[in-house]
PDB file of C-alpha atoms in Angstrom:
ATOM      1  CA  GLU A   1      19.705  -2.875  -4.026  1.00 49.00           C
ATOM      2  CA  THR A   2      19.637   0.722  -4.407  1.00 73.00           C
ATOM      3  CA  GLY A   3      16.509   0.783  -6.687  1.00 92.00           C
ATOM      4  CA  VAL A   4      13.796   2.040  -3.535  1.00 95.00           C
ATOM      5  CA  THR A   5      15.940   3.309  -0.497  1.00 96.00           C
ATOM      6  CA  GLN A   6      14.190   3.776   3.067  1.00 97.00           C
ATOM      7  CA  THR A   7      14.963   5.995   6.006  1.00 97.00           C
ATOM      8  CA  PRO A   8      15.012   5.327   9.022  1.00 97.00           C
ATOM      9  CA  ARG A   9      15.257   1.508   8.746  1.00 95.00           C
ATOM     10  CA  HIS A  10      14.579   1.121  12.405  1.00 96.00           C
ATOM     11  CA  LEU A  11      12.110   3.608  14.543  1.00 95.00           C
ATOM     12  CA  VAL A  12      10.940   3.722  17.830  1.00 95.00           C
ATOM     13  CA  MET A  13       8.647   6.316  19.161  1.00 92.00           C
ATOM     14  CA  GLY A  14       6.455   7.366  21.868  1.00 89.00           C
ATOM     15  CA  MET A  15       2.744   7.982  21.276  1.00 87.00           C
ATOM     16  CA  THR A  16       2.732  11.799  21.493  1.00 86.00           C
ATOM     17  CA  ASN A  17       5.649  11.749  19.128  1.00 87.00           C
ATOM     18  CA  LYS A  18       5.886  13.187  15.438  1.00 93.00           C
ATOM     19  CA  LYS A  19       8.146  11.553  12.744  1.00 94.00           C
ATOM     20  CA  SER A  20       8.579  11.311   9.546  1.00 96.00           C
ATOM     21  CA  LEU A  21       9.352   8.265   6.907  1.00 97.00           C
ATOM     22  CA  LYS A  22      10.917   8.588   4.264  1.00 98.00           C
ATOM     23  CA  CYS A  23      11.264   7.401   0.781  1.00 97.00           C
ATOM     24  CA  GLU A  24      13.174   7.783  -2.142  1.00 97.00           C
ATOM     25  CA  GLN A  25      12.926   6.281  -5.738  1.00 96.00           C
ATOM     26  CA  HIS A  26      16.125   5.889  -8.245  1.00 94.00           C
ATOM     27  CA  LEU A  27      14.244   4.070 -10.857  1.00 90.00           C
ATOM     28  CA  GLY A  28      12.349   6.801 -12.890  1.00 89.00           C
ATOM     29  CA  HIS A  29       9.235   5.915 -12.166  1.00 89.00           C
ATOM     30  CA  ASN A  30       6.120   7.766 -12.038  1.00 88.00           C
ATOM     31  CA  ALA A  31       3.871   6.291  -9.305  1.00 90.00           C
ATOM     32  CA  MET A  32       4.562   5.576  -5.757  1.00 93.00           C
ATOM     33  CA  TYR A  33       3.466   3.406  -2.884  1.00 93.00           C
ATOM     34  CA  TRP A  34       3.075   2.976   0.902  1.00 95.00           C
ATOM     35  CA  TYR A  35       1.715  -0.362   2.275  1.00 95.00           C
ATOM     36  CA  LYS A  36       1.373  -1.398   5.914  1.00 95.00           C
ATOM     37  CA  GLN A  37       2.858  -5.119   6.590  1.00 94.00           C
ATOM     38  CA  SER A  38       1.664  -6.293  10.330  1.00 92.00           C
ATOM     39  CA  ALA A  39       2.121  -9.685  11.775  1.00 85.00           C
ATOM     40  CA  LYS A  40      -0.114 -12.221  10.822  1.00 74.00           C
ATOM     41  CA  LYS A  41      -1.763 -10.062   7.994  1.00 81.00           C
ATOM     42  CA  PRO A  42      -1.631  -9.324   4.578  1.00 84.00           C
ATOM     43  CA  LEU A  43       0.016  -6.513   2.861  1.00 90.00           C
ATOM     44  CA  GLU A  44      -2.085  -3.834   3.196  1.00 90.00           C
ATOM     45  CA  LEU A  45      -2.519  -0.826   0.890  1.00 91.00           C
ATOM     46  CA  MET A  46      -2.343   2.596   2.282  1.00 93.00           C
ATOM     47  CA  PHE A  47      -1.637   5.664  -0.151  1.00 92.00           C
ATOM     48  CA  VAL A  48      -1.064   5.704  -4.093  1.00 90.00           C
ATOM     49  CA  TYR A  49       0.707   8.603  -5.611  1.00 88.00           C
ATOM     50  CA  ASN A  50       0.092   8.861  -9.480  1.00 82.00           C
ATOM     51  CA  PHE A  51       2.192  11.921 -11.072  1.00 74.00           C
ATOM     52  CA  LYS A  52       2.707  13.291  -7.650  1.00 69.00           C
ATOM     53  CA  GLU A  53      -1.069  13.397  -7.534  1.00 73.00           C
ATOM     54  CA  GLN A  54      -2.540  11.080  -4.364  1.00 74.00           C
ATOM     55  CA  THR A  55      -4.869   8.675  -6.387  1.00 71.00           C
ATOM     56  CA  GLU A  56      -5.729   6.451  -3.740  1.00 72.00           C
ATOM     57  CA  ASN A  57      -6.245   6.645   0.383  1.00 74.00           C
ATOM     58  CA  ASN A  58      -6.718   3.270   1.607  1.00 72.00           C
ATOM     59  CA  SER A  59      -8.908   4.854   4.792  1.00 83.00           C
ATOM     60  CA  VAL A  60      -6.174   5.507   6.574  1.00 90.00           C
ATOM     61  CA  PRO A  61      -6.334   7.109   9.655  1.00 91.00           C
ATOM     62  CA  SER A  62      -5.667  10.689   9.707  1.00 91.00           C
ATOM     63  CA  ARG A  63      -2.619  10.231  12.336  1.00 93.00           C
ATOM     64  CA  PHE A  64      -0.733   9.225   8.899  1.00 95.00           C
ATOM     65  CA  SER A  65      -0.418  11.597   6.289  1.00 93.00           C
ATOM     66  CA  PRO A  66       1.561  11.284   3.091  1.00 93.00           C
ATOM     67  CA  GLU A  67       3.649  13.886   0.963  1.00 93.00           C
ATOM     68  CA  CYS A  68       4.786  13.530  -2.323  1.00 93.00           C
ATOM     69  CA  PRO A  69       6.908  16.588  -3.481  1.00 92.00           C
ATOM     70  CA  ASN A  70       7.763  14.989  -6.581  1.00 91.00           C
ATOM     71  CA  SER A  71       8.026  11.740  -8.366  1.00 88.00           C
ATOM     72  CA  SER A  72      10.934  10.586  -7.047  1.00 94.00           C
ATOM     73  CA  HIS A  73      10.453  10.959  -2.898  1.00 96.00           C
ATOM     74  CA  LEU A  74       7.896   9.736  -1.086  1.00 96.00           C
ATOM     75  CA  PHE A  75       6.863  10.860   2.712  1.00 97.00           C
ATOM     76  CA  LEU A  76       4.758   9.225   5.551  1.00 97.00           C
ATOM     77  CA  HIS A  77       4.474  11.665   8.255  1.00 96.00           C
ATOM     78  CA  LEU A  78       3.447  10.251  11.582  1.00 95.00           C
ATOM     79  CA  HIS A  79       1.871  11.852  14.434  1.00 93.00           C
ATOM     80  CA  THR A  80      -0.139  10.745  17.679  1.00 92.00           C
ATOM     81  CA  LEU A  81       0.248   6.900  16.919  1.00 92.00           C
ATOM     82  CA  GLN A  82      -1.259   3.934  18.570  1.00 93.00           C
ATOM     83  CA  PRO A  83       0.636   0.671  19.804  1.00 93.00           C
ATOM     84  CA  GLU A  84      -1.495  -1.117  17.211  1.00 92.00           C
ATOM     85  CA  ASP A  85       0.371   0.934  14.323  1.00 94.00           C
ATOM     86  CA  SER A  86       3.893  -1.142  14.894  1.00 95.00           C
ATOM     87  CA  ALA A  87       4.713  -2.752  11.854  1.00 95.00           C
ATOM     88  CA  LEU A  88       6.926  -2.774   8.915  1.00 95.00           C
ATOM     89  CA  TYR A  89       6.058   0.338   6.677  1.00 97.00           C
ATOM     90  CA  LEU A  90       7.045  -0.336   2.945  1.00 96.00           C
ATOM     91  CA  CYS A  91       7.189   1.453   0.338  1.00 96.00           C
ATOM     92  CA  ALA A  92       7.419   0.770  -3.901  1.00 95.00           C
ATOM     93  CA  SER A  93       7.712   2.727  -6.407  1.00 93.00           C
ATOM     94  CA  SER A  94       5.932   1.596 -10.220  1.00 90.00           C
ATOM     95  CA  GLN A  95       6.010   2.912 -14.244  1.00 86.00           C
ATOM     96  CA  VAL A  96       2.526   3.972 -15.353  1.00 80.00           C
ATOM     97  CA  GLY A  97       1.271   5.145 -18.397  1.00 68.00           C
ATOM     98  CA  SER A  98      -2.009   6.278 -19.821  1.00 49.00           C
ATOM     99  CA  GLY A  99      -4.519   3.935 -20.790  1.00 44.00           C
ATOM    100  CA  GLU A 100      -4.526   0.509 -19.339  1.00 43.00           C
ATOM    101  CA  TYR A 101      -0.627   0.201 -18.960  1.00 47.00           C
ATOM    102  CA  GLN A 102       0.962  -0.516 -16.122  1.00 55.00           C
ATOM    103  CA  GLU A 103       3.621  -2.066 -14.482  1.00 74.00           C
ATOM    104  CA  THR A 104       5.593  -3.925 -12.114  1.00 86.00           C
ATOM    105  CA  GLN A 105       5.994  -2.496  -8.149  1.00 91.00           C
ATOM    106  CA  TYR A 106       9.349  -2.324  -6.890  1.00 92.00           C
ATOM    107  CA  PHE A 107       9.895  -2.277  -2.830  1.00 94.00           C
ATOM    108  CA  GLY A 108      12.135  -0.726  -0.843  1.00 95.00           C
ATOM    109  CA  PRO A 109      13.839  -2.396   2.201  1.00 93.00           C
ATOM    110  CA  GLY A 110      11.049  -0.834   4.647  1.00 95.00           C
ATOM    111  CA  THR A 111      11.093   0.765   8.242  1.00 96.00           C
ATOM    112  CA  ARG A 112      10.115  -1.432  10.995  1.00 95.00           C
ATOM    113  CA  LEU A 113       8.413   0.708  13.271  1.00 96.00           C
ATOM    114  CA  LEU A 114       7.646   0.284  17.030  1.00 95.00           C
ATOM    115  CA  VAL A 115       5.167   2.877  18.717  1.00 94.00           C
ATOM    116  CA  LEU A 116       5.193   2.507  22.691  1.00 92.00           C
TER     117      LEU A 116
ATOM    118  CA  ALA B   1     -12.725  -6.638  -4.597  1.00 76.00           C
ATOM    119  CA  GLN B   2     -10.445  -9.192  -5.308  1.00 84.00           C
ATOM    120  CA  THR B   3      -9.111 -11.694  -2.982  1.00 92.00           C
ATOM    121  CA  VAL B   4      -5.938 -14.083  -3.002  1.00 95.00           C
ATOM    122  CA  THR B   5      -5.355 -16.954  -1.136  1.00 96.00           C
ATOM    123  CA  GLN B   6      -2.391 -19.269   0.106  1.00 96.00           C
ATOM    124  CA  SER B   7      -3.319 -22.095   1.711  1.00 95.00           C
ATOM    125  CA  GLN B   8       0.238 -23.220   2.661  1.00 96.00           C
ATOM    126  CA  PRO B   9       1.356 -21.142   5.975  1.00 94.00           C
ATOM    127  CA  GLU B  10       4.946 -22.754   6.019  1.00 97.00           C
ATOM    128  CA  MET B  11       6.585 -25.563   3.431  1.00 97.00           C
ATOM    129  CA  SER B  12      10.185 -26.837   4.007  1.00 97.00           C
ATOM    130  CA  VAL B  13      11.998 -28.700   1.316  1.00 97.00           C
ATOM    131  CA  GLN B  14      15.202 -30.373   0.791  1.00 97.00           C
ATOM    132  CA  GLU B  15      18.193 -28.346  -0.769  1.00 97.00           C
ATOM    133  CA  ALA B  16      18.439 -29.128  -4.736  1.00 97.00           C
ATOM    134  CA  GLU B  17      14.902 -30.658  -4.938  1.00 97.00           C
ATOM    135  CA  THR B  18      11.697 -29.111  -6.309  1.00 98.00           C
ATOM    136  CA  VAL B  19       9.025 -27.316  -4.319  1.00 98.00           C
ATOM    137  CA  THR B  20       5.597 -25.877  -5.610  1.00 98.00           C
ATOM    138  CA  LEU B  21       3.380 -22.979  -3.912  1.00 98.00           C
ATOM    139  CA  SER B  22       0.318 -22.937  -4.242  1.00 98.00           C
ATOM    140  CA  CYS B  23      -1.927 -19.490  -4.848  1.00 98.00           C
ATOM    141  CA  THR B  24      -5.589 -19.220  -5.624  1.00 98.00           C
ATOM    142  CA  TYR B  25      -7.447 -15.684  -6.346  1.00 97.00           C
ATOM    143  CA  ASP B  26     -10.842 -14.467  -7.274  1.00 95.00           C
ATOM    144  CA  THR B  27     -11.789 -11.674  -9.503  1.00 93.00           C
ATOM    145  CA  SER B  28     -14.851 -10.900 -11.852  1.00 91.00           C
ATOM    146  CA  GLU B  29     -12.205  -8.773 -13.929  1.00 89.00           C
ATOM    147  CA  ASN B  30     -10.431 -10.671 -16.968  1.00 88.00           C
ATOM    148  CA  ASN B  31      -7.094  -8.177 -17.544  1.00 86.00           C
ATOM    149  CA  TYR B  32      -4.893  -8.406 -15.112  1.00 90.00           C
ATOM    150  CA  TYR B  33      -1.395  -9.382 -13.283  1.00 91.00           C
ATOM    151  CA  LEU B  34      -0.109 -11.709 -11.074  1.00 95.00           C
ATOM    152  CA  PHE B  35       3.377 -11.808  -8.828  1.00 96.00           C
ATOM    153  CA  TRP B  36       4.869 -13.889  -6.862  1.00 97.00           C
ATOM    154  CA  TYR B  37       7.291 -11.710  -4.120  1.00 97.00           C
ATOM    155  CA  LYS B  38       9.849 -12.967  -1.948  1.00 96.00           C
ATOM    156  CA  GLN B  39      10.419 -11.440   1.530  1.00 94.00           C
ATOM    157  CA  PRO B  40      14.198 -13.143   2.700  1.00 92.00           C
ATOM    158  CA  PRO B  41      14.931 -12.305   6.503  1.00 85.00           C
ATOM    159  CA  SER B  42      16.212  -8.906   5.513  1.00 80.00           C
ATOM    160  CA  ARG B  43      12.043  -7.854   4.940  1.00 81.00           C
ATOM    161  CA  GLN B  44      13.155  -6.538   1.528  1.00 86.00           C
ATOM    162  CA  MET B  45      10.559  -7.552  -0.752  1.00 91.00           C
ATOM    163  CA  ILE B  46      11.481  -8.953  -4.523  1.00 93.00           C
ATOM    164  CA  LEU B  47       9.734  -9.664  -7.459  1.00 94.00           C
ATOM    165  CA  VAL B  48      10.059 -13.019  -8.473  1.00 96.00           C
ATOM    166  CA  ILE B  49       8.121 -13.551 -11.407  1.00 95.00           C
ATOM    167  CA  ARG B  50       5.351 -11.994 -13.374  1.00 94.00           C
ATOM    168  CA  GLN B  51       2.133 -13.641 -15.395  1.00 94.00           C
ATOM    169  CA  GLU B  52       0.051 -11.167 -17.463  1.00 90.00           C
ATOM    170  CA  ALA B  53      -3.810 -12.897 -17.469  1.00 91.00           C
ATOM    171  CA  TYR B  54      -3.895 -12.522 -21.175  1.00 88.00           C
ATOM    172  CA  LYS B  55      -0.831 -14.807 -21.991  1.00 87.00           C
ATOM    173  CA  GLN B  56      -1.694 -18.440 -21.795  1.00 86.00           C
ATOM    174  CA  GLN B  57       2.181 -18.983 -21.819  1.00 92.00           C
ATOM    175  CA  ASN B  58       3.809 -19.685 -18.389  1.00 95.00           C
ATOM    176  CA  ALA B  59       6.246 -17.537 -17.453  1.00 94.00           C
ATOM    177  CA  THR B  60       9.554 -18.803 -15.988  1.00 95.00           C
ATOM    178  CA  GLU B  61      12.825 -16.790 -14.483  1.00 94.00           C
ATOM    179  CA  ASN B  62      15.441 -19.110 -14.526  1.00 95.00           C
ATOM    180  CA  ARG B  63      14.967 -21.995 -11.605  1.00 97.00           C
ATOM    181  CA  PHE B  64      11.676 -20.517 -10.598  1.00 98.00           C
ATOM    182  CA  SER B  65       8.261 -21.108 -12.938  1.00 97.00           C
ATOM    183  CA  VAL B  66       4.450 -20.631 -12.369  1.00 97.00           C
ATOM    184  CA  ASN B  67       1.456 -22.980 -13.559  1.00 97.00           C
ATOM    185  CA  PHE B  68      -1.242 -20.167 -14.183  1.00 96.00           C
ATOM    186  CA  GLN B  69      -4.672 -21.726 -14.822  1.00 96.00           C
ATOM    187  CA  LYS B  70      -6.807 -18.769 -15.644  1.00 94.00           C
ATOM    188  CA  ALA B  71     -10.479 -20.615 -15.732  1.00 94.00           C
ATOM    189  CA  ALA B  72      -8.966 -22.416 -12.305  1.00 95.00           C
ATOM    190  CA  LYS B  73      -7.744 -18.824 -10.943  1.00 96.00           C
ATOM    191  CA  SER B  74      -4.603 -20.866  -9.777  1.00 97.00           C
ATOM    192  CA  PHE B  75      -1.111 -19.495  -9.811  1.00 97.00           C
ATOM    193  CA  SER B  76       1.372 -21.818  -8.175  1.00 98.00           C
ATOM    194  CA  LEU B  77       4.796 -21.137  -8.111  1.00 98.00           C
ATOM    195  CA  LYS B  78       7.272 -24.327  -8.739  1.00 98.00           C
ATOM    196  CA  ILE B  79      11.285 -23.827  -7.551  1.00 98.00           C
ATOM    197  CA  SER B  80      13.329 -26.295  -9.208  1.00 98.00           C
ATOM    198  CA  ASP B  81      16.782 -27.056  -7.647  1.00 97.00           C
ATOM    199  CA  SER B  82      16.085 -25.169  -4.368  1.00 98.00           C
ATOM    200  CA  GLN B  83      18.875 -23.266  -2.626  1.00 97.00           C
ATOM    201  CA  LEU B  84      19.850 -22.259   0.832  1.00 96.00           C
ATOM    202  CA  GLY B  85      19.116 -18.787  -0.341  1.00 95.00           C
ATOM    203  CA  ASP B  86      15.624 -19.437  -1.587  1.00 97.00           C
ATOM    204  CA  THR B  87      14.387 -19.544   2.104  1.00 97.00           C
ATOM    205  CA  ALA B  88      11.766 -16.794   2.410  1.00 96.00           C
ATOM    206  CA  MET B  89       8.140 -15.487   2.899  1.00 96.00           C
ATOM    207  CA  TYR B  90       6.573 -15.686  -0.638  1.00 97.00           C
ATOM    208  CA  PHE B  91       3.373 -13.875  -1.325  1.00 97.00           C
ATOM    209  CA  CYS B  92       0.912 -14.279  -4.234  1.00 97.00           C
ATOM    210  CA  ALA B  93      -0.317 -10.786  -5.536  1.00 96.00           C
ATOM    211  CA  PHE B  94      -2.956  -9.626  -7.341  1.00 94.00           C
ATOM    212  CA  MET B  95      -3.387  -6.427  -9.594  1.00 91.00           C
ATOM    213  CA  LYS B  96      -5.880  -5.358 -11.858  1.00 87.00           C
ATOM    214  CA  ARG B  97      -4.794  -4.196 -15.308  1.00 80.00           C
ATOM    215  CA  GLY B  98      -6.788  -0.996 -16.193  1.00 70.00           C
ATOM    216  CA  GLY B  99      -7.800   2.150 -14.728  1.00 61.00           C
ATOM    217  CA  SER B 100      -6.407   4.783 -12.145  1.00 62.00           C
ATOM    218  CA  ASN B 101      -6.174   1.475  -9.308  1.00 63.00           C
ATOM    219  CA  TYR B 102      -2.673   0.318  -9.313  1.00 75.00           C
ATOM    220  CA  LYS B 103      -3.401  -1.720  -5.908  1.00 83.00           C
ATOM    221  CA  LEU B 104      -1.703  -4.880  -5.503  1.00 89.00           C
ATOM    222  CA  THR B 105      -3.664  -7.365  -3.290  1.00 92.00           C
ATOM    223  CA  PHE B 106      -1.335  -9.910  -1.361  1.00 94.00           C
ATOM    224  CA  GLY B 107      -1.883 -13.477  -0.001  1.00 95.00           C
ATOM    225  CA  LYS B 108      -0.942 -14.226   3.661  1.00 93.00           C
ATOM    226  CA  GLY B 109       2.280 -15.597   2.350  1.00 94.00           C
ATOM    227  CA  THR B 110       4.062 -19.164   2.735  1.00 97.00           C
ATOM    228  CA  LEU B 111       6.947 -19.066   4.890  1.00 96.00           C
ATOM    229  CA  LEU B 112       9.513 -21.683   2.797  1.00 97.00           C
ATOM    230  CA  THR B 113      12.505 -23.082   4.244  1.00 97.00           C
ATOM    231  CA  VAL B 114      15.457 -24.813   2.228  1.00 97.00           C
ATOM    232  CA  ASN B 115      17.008 -27.332   4.289  1.00 97.00           C
ATOM    233  CA  PRO B 116      20.068 -28.290   3.673  1.00 95.00           C
TER     234      PRO B 116
END
């Protein structure tokens, strides 16, 4: 599966570290998403970028900072995280149009993050 | 707000048999999409099947089919001729159609084990 790639696949960091997660989509889509998947909880949408503009910030703490330099790349910058931020972070992309047209989201393999 | 409920945390089925996973949702919207995703142990979230709410015909994809009951707000997934590779976590998801919100709302998932 090479449609949506994520790096790194695994990350261990201390609470004072700064790290970044990277997502790249090779599907020609114009919207990208960050989701958080914690144990025993449904997937939670964190951020949405549509045409490189952030259109959704689902009440995410400021220690998570997204960046979308172009429609193919999405970053999640991490700073002073807490142990409860340990989770699987999934990136997704889709092709959305004007009006009411929306399309299916395709996911990357995720980054497993452990905060010590 | 939309909610998605998967009432079966775990299920098991014998190889080659048929299994049905349940999903109900609550929404006041009339125009939306419903999805089933699978997440095998590799953690890659993979689209299984998609249904547009305005279509009365149930979606099918090879061995996978849905029973979409719009009035009852029910969206079950049937897997025929189960294979060992079908072992995975299955998530039901809802997306409102239209506007600028492309948010997927997920259920908590059903862990399906296919036994040899």
